[in-house]
Tab-separated table of C-alpha atoms and ligand atoms in Angstrom:
chain	number	residue	atom	x	y	z
I	27	UNK	CA	-0.045	0.098	0.150
I	28	UNK	CA	0.978	3.680	-0.349
I	29	UNK	CA	0.282	5.359	2.781
I	30	UNK	CA	0.106	9.066	3.822
I	31	UNK	CA	0.402	9.560	7.888
I	32	UNK	CA	-0.492	12.883	8.996
I	33	UNK	CA	1.515	13.812	12.086
I	34	UNK	CA	4.083	11.313	10.794
I	35	UNK	CA	7.131	13.048	12.773
I	36	UNK	CA	4.980	12.531	15.972
I	37	UNK	CA	5.318	10.201	18.735
I	38	UNK	CA	2.851	7.845	17.588
I	39	UNK	CA	2.932	8.830	14.010
I	40	UNK	CA	6.735	8.116	13.608
I	41	UNK	CA	6.256	4.502	15.164
I	42	UNK	CA	3.664	4.091	12.404
I	43	UNK	CA	5.961	4.974	9.888
I	44	UNK	CA	8.602	2.507	11.200
I	45	UNK	CA	5.789	-0.568	11.377
I	46	UNK	CA	4.249	0.118	8.099
I	47	UNK	CA	7.687	0.322	6.343
I	48	UNK	CA	8.494	-2.838	8.213
I	49	UNK	CA	5.422	-4.324	6.601
I	50	UNK	CA	6.658	-3.485	3.224
I	51	UNK	CA	4.286	-0.434	2.474
I	52	UNK	CA	5.375	2.859	0.963
I	53	UNK	CA	4.847	5.840	3.529
I	54	UNK	CA	4.580	9.319	2.931
I	55	UNK	CA	4.980	11.189	6.425
I	56	UNK	CA	3.216	14.815	6.715
I	57	UNK	CA	4.097	17.342	9.509
I	58	UNK	CA	4.249	20.798	10.396
I	59	UNK	CA	6.533	19.994	13.257
I	60	UNK	CA	4.837	22.395	15.843
I	61	UNK	CA	4.764	19.481	18.154
I	62	UNK	CA	6.446	16.803	15.952
I	63	UNK	CA	10.292	16.444	15.087
I	64	UNK	CA	12.146	15.182	12.434
I	65	UNK	CA	14.574	13.693	15.003
I	66	UNK	CA	11.870	11.188	15.246
I	67	UNK	CA	11.931	10.012	11.463
I	68	UNK	CA	15.853	10.832	11.173
I	69	UNK	CA	16.614	7.122	10.952
I	70	UNK	CA	14.240	7.212	7.994
I	71	UNK	CA	16.121	9.523	5.836
I	72	UNK	CA	17.158	7.881	2.578
I	73	UNK	CA	14.718	4.978	3.024
I	74	UNK	CA	13.570	4.201	-0.599
I	75	UNK	CA	9.884	3.718	0.293
I	76	UNK	CA	9.709	7.103	2.699
I	77	UNK	CA	9.182	10.619	1.904
I	78	UNK	CA	8.769	13.406	4.371
I	79	UNK	CA	6.599	16.275	3.338
I	80	UNK	CA	6.612	19.485	5.546
I	81	UNK	CA	2.994	20.745	5.642
I	82	UNK	CA	0.435	22.225	7.479
I	83	UNK	CA	-2.630	19.822	6.958
I	84	UNK	CA	-5.216	22.481	7.890
I	85	UNK	CA	-4.263	23.766	4.475
I	86	UNK	CA	-5.249	22.100	1.178
I	87	UNK	CA	-3.210	19.073	1.136
I	88	UNK	CA	-1.586	17.976	-2.312
I	89	UNK	CA	-0.003	14.553	-2.770
I	90	UNK	CA	0.999	13.134	-6.172
I	91	UNK	CA	0.193	9.913	-7.345
I	92	UNK	CA	-2.168	7.347	-5.922
I	93	UNK	CA	-2.689	6.636	-2.294
I	94	UNK	CA	-4.304	3.490	-0.657
I	95	UNK	CA	-4.702	4.770	2.914
I	96	UNK	CA	-4.488	8.389	4.876
I	97	UNK	CA	-3.812	7.826	8.391
I	98	UNK	CA	-4.880	11.260	10.138
I	99	UNK	CA	-2.548	11.514	13.135
I	100	UNK	CA	-2.028	14.982	13.025
I	101	UNK	CA	-2.631	16.871	16.336
I	102	UNK	CA	-0.880	18.501	19.599
I	103	UNK	CA	-1.892	15.723	22.106
I	104	UNK	CA	-0.623	16.887	25.535
I	105	UNK	CA	-3.005	19.160	27.630
I	106	UNK	CA	0.062	21.315	28.084
I	107	UNK	CA	0.337	21.714	24.085
I	108	UNK	CA	-3.258	22.136	23.611
I	109	UNK	CA	-3.008	24.976	26.132
I	110	UNK	CA	-0.303	26.487	24.120
I	111	UNK	CA	-2.005	25.964	20.616
I	112	UNK	CA	-5.521	26.280	21.490
I	113	UNK	CA	-6.589	27.413	17.991
I	114	UNK	CA	-4.183	24.903	16.082
I	115	UNK	CA	-5.650	22.365	18.278
I	116	UNK	CA	-8.870	23.117	17.039
I	117	UNK	CA	-7.962	23.541	13.464
I	118	UNK	CA	-6.135	20.455	12.985
I	119	UNK	CA	-9.080	18.250	14.204
I	120	UNK	CA	-11.774	20.230	12.252
I	121	UNK	CA	-9.869	21.685	9.090
I	122	UNK	CA	-7.329	19.326	9.008
I	123	UNK	CA	-9.644	16.334	9.101
I	124	UNK	CA	-11.742	17.715	6.372
I	125	UNK	CA	-8.530	18.120	4.261
I	126	UNK	CA	-7.677	14.798	5.039
I	127	UNK	CA	-10.877	13.426	4.261
I	128	UNK	CA	-11.192	15.143	1.017
I	129	UNK	CA	-7.887	13.643	0.084
I	130	UNK	CA	-9.003	10.222	0.777
I	131	UNK	CA	-11.835	10.670	-1.190
I	132	UNK	CA	-10.260	12.244	-4.266
I	133	UNK	CA	-7.776	9.169	-4.058
I	134	UNK	CA	-10.321	6.431	-3.225
I	135	UNK	CA	-8.321	5.458	-0.117
I	136	UNK	CA	-9.003	4.310	3.340
I	137	UNK	CA	-9.009	6.726	5.957
I	138	UNK	CA	-8.320	6.303	9.640
I	139	UNK	CA	-8.905	8.610	12.139
I	140	UNK	CA	-6.753	8.834	15.435
I	141	UNK	CA	-9.411	9.835	17.923
I	142	UNK	CA	-9.054	9.893	21.482
I	143	UNK	CA	-10.405	8.782	24.988
I	144	UNK	CA	-11.072	12.429	25.529
I	145	UNK	CA	-14.225	12.176	23.590
I	146	UNK	CA	-15.470	10.382	26.817
I	147	UNK	CA	-14.162	13.679	28.999
I	148	UNK	CA	-14.416	13.228	32.555
I	149	UNK	CA	-16.352	10.195	32.084
I	150	UNK	CA	-19.329	9.228	34.222
I	151	UNK	CA	-19.347	5.389	32.998
I	152	UNK	CA	-16.424	3.386	34.080
I	153	UNK	CA	-14.487	1.573	32.183
I	154	UNK	CA	-15.234	3.611	29.199
I	155	UNK	CA	-16.903	1.633	26.082
I	156	UNK	CA	-17.297	3.131	22.866
I	157	UNK	CA	-21.286	3.354	23.252
I	158	UNK	CA	-20.619	5.956	25.851
I	159	UNK	CA	-21.385	9.520	24.648
I	160	UNK	CA	-19.230	11.290	27.116
I	161	UNK	CA	-19.005	14.182	29.584
I	162	UNK	CA	-17.068	17.206	28.147
I	163	UNK	CA	-16.952	20.690	29.053
I	164	UNK	CA	-16.983	22.308	25.538
I	165	UNK	CA	-15.570	25.692	27.098
I	166	UNK	CA	-13.148	24.250	29.175
I	167	UNK	CA	-9.213	24.357	28.335
I	168	UNK	CA	-9.476	20.955	27.307
I	169	UNK	CA	-12.553	21.618	25.183
I	170	UNK	CA	-10.255	22.753	22.153
I	171	UNK	CA	-9.013	19.184	21.879
I	172	UNK	CA	-12.104	17.123	23.111
I	173	UNK	CA	-14.634	19.090	20.745
I	174	UNK	CA	-11.993	18.924	17.540
I	175	UNK	CA	-11.885	15.151	18.000
I	176	UNK	CA	-15.681	14.731	18.572
I	177	UNK	CA	-16.256	16.878	15.606
I	178	UNK	CA	-13.390	14.743	13.635
I	179	UNK	CA	-15.397	11.817	14.375
I	180	UNK	CA	-18.392	13.301	13.352
I	181	UNK	CA	-16.815	14.246	10.081
I	182	UNK	CA	-15.537	11.176	9.494
I	183	UNK	CA	-18.874	9.313	9.874
I	184	UNK	CA	-20.295	11.888	7.480
I	185	UNK	CA	-17.872	11.166	4.878
I	186	UNK	CA	-18.506	7.485	5.276
I	187	UNK	CA	-22.311	7.812	4.900
I	188	UNK	CA	-22.413	10.418	2.268
I	189	UNK	CA	-19.630	9.379	0.131
I	190	UNK	CA	-19.280	5.759	1.050
I	191	UNK	CA	-15.413	6.525	2.041
I	192	UNK	CA	-13.790	3.605	3.846
I	193	UNK	CA	-13.465	4.950	7.396
I	194	UNK	CA	-11.869	3.591	10.390
I	195	UNK	CA	-11.761	5.371	13.898
I	196	UNK	CA	-9.611	4.484	16.714
I	197	UNK	CA	-9.936	5.983	20.363
I	198	UNK	CA	-6.474	6.192	21.754
I	199	UNK	CA	-6.181	5.987	25.377
I	200	UNK	CA	-2.834	7.034	27.313
I	201	UNK	CA	0.172	5.658	25.436
I	202	UNK	CA	3.510	6.076	26.009
I	203	UNK	CA	7.273	5.035	25.080
I	204	UNK	CA	10.276	5.981	23.370
I	205	UNK	CA	10.336	9.429	21.343
I	206	UNK	CA	7.799	10.971	23.494
I	207	UNK	CA	8.727	14.627	23.620
I	208	UNK	CA	10.696	15.174	27.054
I	209	UNK	CA	8.979	18.616	27.617
I	210	UNK	CA	5.555	17.833	26.304
I	211	UNK	CA	4.069	18.105	29.922
I	212	UNK	CA	2.560	14.912	30.133
I	213	UNK	CA	2.951	12.667	32.934
I	214	UNK	CA	5.075	10.023	31.536
I	215	UNK	CA	7.710	12.557	30.340
I	216	UNK	CA	7.468	14.632	33.392
I	217	UNK	CA	7.841	11.932	35.833
I	218	UNK	CA	10.886	10.274	33.948
I	219	UNK	CA	12.794	13.630	33.390
I	220	UNK	CA	12.245	14.429	36.913
I	221	UNK	CA	13.489	11.147	38.153
I	222	UNK	CA	16.487	11.033	36.056
I	223	UNK	CA	17.594	14.578	37.680
I	224	UNK	CA	16.864	13.326	40.829
I	225	UNK	CA	13.822	15.566	41.660
I	226	UNK	CA	10.570	15.166	43.410
I	227	UNK	CA	7.655	14.124	40.878
I	228	UNK	CA	5.020	16.597	40.563
I	229	UNK	CA	1.979	14.630	41.298
I	230	UNK	CA	-1.155	16.856	40.553
I	231	UNK	CA	-4.003	17.136	42.811
I	232	UNK	CA	-3.839	14.139	45.504
I	233	UNK	CA	-3.001	11.580	42.887
I	234	UNK	CA	-5.825	9.719	43.646
I	235	UNK	CA	-7.004	10.396	39.831
I	236	UNK	CA	-6.350	7.095	37.541
I	237	UNK	CA	-4.818	6.394	34.236
I	238	UNK	CA	-4.116	3.287	32.069
I	239	UNK	CA	-1.096	3.383	30.117
I	240	UNK	CA	-0.426	1.671	26.928
I	241	UNK	CA	2.951	0.744	25.478
I	242	UNK	CA	3.481	2.151	21.914
I	243	UNK	CA	4.058	-1.151	20.165
I	244	UNK	CA	0.514	-2.760	21.492
I	245	UNK	CA	-0.894	0.461	20.452
I	246	UNK	CA	0.446	0.396	16.707
I	247	UNK	CA	-0.470	-3.088	16.669
I	248	UNK	CA	-4.210	-2.323	17.184
I	249	UNK	CA	-4.137	0.404	14.896
I	250	UNK	CA	-2.827	-1.511	12.044
I	251	UNK	CA	-5.208	-4.506	12.636
I	252	UNK	CA	-7.847	-1.712	12.698
I	253	UNK	CA	-6.790	-0.470	9.518
I	254	UNK	CA	-7.165	-3.892	7.849
I	255	UNK	CA	-10.142	-4.670	9.664
I	256	UNK	CA	-13.909	-3.799	8.376
I	257	UNK	CA	-14.944	-2.010	11.407
I	258	UNK	CA	-16.288	1.391	10.781
I	259	UNK	CA	-17.423	2.392	14.334
I	260	UNK	CA	-14.998	3.828	16.820
I	261	UNK	CA	-12.712	1.191	18.427
I	262	UNK	CA	-10.692	1.853	21.900
I	263	UNK	CA	-7.219	0.929	21.877
I	264	UNK	CA	-5.376	1.176	25.398
I	265	UNK	CA	-4.312	-0.806	28.061
I	266	UNK	CA	-6.962	-1.678	30.920
I	267	UNK	CA	-4.260	-2.040	33.887
I	268	UNK	CA	-5.706	1.193	35.700
I	269	UNK	CA	-3.708	2.744	38.527
I	270	UNK	CA	-3.777	5.877	40.436
I	271	UNK	CA	-1.342	8.609	39.478
I	272	UNK	CA	0.203	8.417	42.813
I	273	UNK	CA	0.834	4.544	42.076
I	274	UNK	CA	2.403	5.531	38.756
I	275	UNK	CA	4.777	7.965	40.357
I	276	UNK	CA	5.843	5.392	43.128
I	277	UNK	CA	6.574	3.020	40.245
I	278	UNK	CA	8.638	5.385	38.111
I	279	UNK	CA	10.951	6.404	41.375
I	280	UNK	CA	11.151	2.398	42.072
I	281	UNK	CA	12.515	1.693	38.496
I	282	UNK	CA	14.704	4.625	38.321
I	283	UNK	CA	15.996	4.443	41.945
I	284	UNK	CA	14.964	8.205	42.382
I	285	UNK	CA	15.479	9.151	46.081
I	286	UNK	CA	13.722	12.598	45.283
I	287	UNK	CA	10.036	11.656	46.571
I	288	UNK	CA	7.122	13.465	45.542
I	289	UNK	CA	5.468	17.041	45.519
I	290	UNK	CA	1.842	17.799	45.183
I	291	UNK	CA	0.712	20.569	43.014
I	292	UNK	CA	-2.624	22.061	41.663
I	293	UNK	CA	-4.957	19.718	39.757
I	294	UNK	CA	-5.394	21.203	36.279
I	295	UNK	CA	-9.107	22.124	35.369
I	296	UNK	CA	-11.592	19.526	34.253
I	297	UNK	CA	-8.627	16.776	34.853
I	298	UNK	CA	-10.527	13.426	34.158
I	299	UNK	CA	-11.186	11.705	37.545
I	300	UNK	CA	-10.627	8.092	36.084
I	301	UNK	CA	-9.873	6.557	32.759
I	302	UNK	CA	-9.907	3.007	31.630
I	303	UNK	CA	-10.630	1.546	28.175
I	304	UNK	CA	-13.185	-1.454	28.072
I	305	UNK	CA	-11.145	-3.023	25.166
I	306	UNK	CA	-13.757	-5.932	24.704
I	307	UNK	CA	-14.654	-4.642	21.292
I	308	UNK	CA	-11.289	-4.533	20.021
I	309	UNK	CA	-10.385	-7.965	21.169
I	310	UNK	CA	-13.649	-9.038	19.138
I	311	UNK	CA	-13.283	-7.193	16.080
I	312	UNK	CA	-9.264	-7.404	16.118
I	313	UNK	CA	-8.733	-10.939	16.062
I	314	UNK	CA	-8.280	-11.010	19.713
I	315	UNK	CA	-5.844	-8.104	19.989
I	316	UNK	CA	-4.924	-7.177	23.629
I	317	UNK	CA	-1.869	-5.259	25.095
I	318	UNK	CA	1.226	-7.576	25.684
I	319	UNK	CA	3.915	-5.392	27.012
I	320	UNK	CA	3.825	-4.928	30.961
I	321	UNK	CA	3.977	-1.466	32.481
I	322	UNK	CA	7.391	-2.561	33.939
I	323	UNK	CA	8.836	-3.794	30.471
I	324	UNK	CA	7.458	-0.789	28.668
I	325	UNK	CA	8.631	1.813	31.377
I	326	UNK	CA	12.240	0.317	31.298
I	327	UNK	CA	12.674	0.832	27.415
I	328	UNK	CA	10.949	4.379	27.919
I	329	UNK	CA	13.460	5.197	30.670
I	330	UNK	CA	16.287	3.860	28.472
I	331	UNK	CA	15.488	5.920	25.596
I	332	UNK	CA	15.133	9.106	27.931
I	333	UNK	CA	18.346	8.426	29.774
I	334	UNK	CA	19.896	8.209	26.159
I	335	UNK	CA	18.526	11.518	25.009
I	336	UNK	CA	19.040	13.660	27.963
I	337	UNK	CA	22.751	12.139	28.225
I	338	UNK	CA	22.376	11.109	31.724
I	339	UNK	CA	23.929	7.916	33.050
J	424	LIG	N1	0.012	14.722	36.078
J	424	LIG	C1	0.684	14.822	37.283
J	424	LIG	N2	1.975	15.425	37.264
J	424	LIG	C2	2.475	15.813	36.052
J	424	LIG	C3	1.762	15.856	34.904
J	424	LIG	C4	0.440	15.318	34.838
J	424	LIG	O1	0.160	14.441	38.204
J	424	LIG	O2	3.723	16.444	36.087
J	424	LIG	C5	-1.301	14.015	36.087
J	424	LIG	C6	-2.469	14.967	35.302
J	424	LIG	O3	-3.184	15.833	36.372
J	424	LIG	C7	-3.569	13.758	35.021
J	424	LIG	C8	-2.526	12.568	34.550
J	424	LIG	O4	-1.540	12.859	35.122
J	424	LIG	O5	-4.243	13.308	35.879
J	424	LIG	C9	-2.171	12.249	33.076
J	424	LIG	O6	-2.022	13.498	32.615
J	424	LIG	P1	-1.262	13.558	31.031
J	424	LIG	O7	-0.743	15.015	30.911
J	424	LIG	O8	-0.459	12.902	30.718
J	424	LIG	O9	-2.578	13.182	30.309
J	424	LIG	P2	-4.010	13.157	30.375
J	424	LIG	O10	-4.215	11.526	30.521
J	424	LIG	O11	-4.938	13.790	31.694
J	424	LIG	O12	-4.775	13.481	28.964
């Protein structure tokens, strides 16, 4: 297949490039580099089946030649990033999705949307299954991301229903691994950075809020299976092992041997209280897919990558 990945220089996008190239496909990565980085794809320079195009997908997208699939992964994805880039976040989820859908339609390509657990907002149903409609504050600081992704899902379904476009929607839950931007403000990079510098880990609120962390290779496997599946309606991909942020901080301090302890900081506005994917649908429609990398194994690989990039022993 000849595949376009928007956000191809981002954390998840770049791992998808690697995987799809390894599967024998031709990959075009597109990114405006506001939160992505060419460092993530530098190792692919010169690869005969790889091309990078520096472009903002909120503007008309031109790609020469045929395409078999468009994977729309471009977006700021950390709460700190969407506070810094609120308008770009809304634009890429809305205008960028429209452009990417239009391109897929023109090329008769399959379209896959990277959506998010944020469509469930601060969920009142636990764990979150795909039929839950969510509890989102449209005008809060996170609304720029949540509502853009909700719009993107609606637009994707409209293209499917109106134009018969082949579409897929993945709702991605917290994912981590090598190449996460060190200063993206999310809990995994923050804690690992702090731990590797002997600093106290900054737990927001009392740390009783929960998250469920999925290792990047498990996420990529789920996305690839979804791309090749027949499932049109959204599918959650994530790891159902849920823990409190305080437990997560303790795990990071244990794995890094950090003696810095923990400090408590104010909880951000609209921070979801709990989050755990219900992955029964993914198991059913994606040939028994489920996460296989344990938190300890995944964190060790991630910490190793951070040590290397930070140049700390
Ligand atoms: N968090 C924290 N300390 C940090 C960064 C984040 O306690 O230094 C918390 C944050 O308040 C949230 C959870 O960790 O409850 C996950 O935050 P993240 O920014 O990774 O993404 P989210 O899951 O909220 O989209």
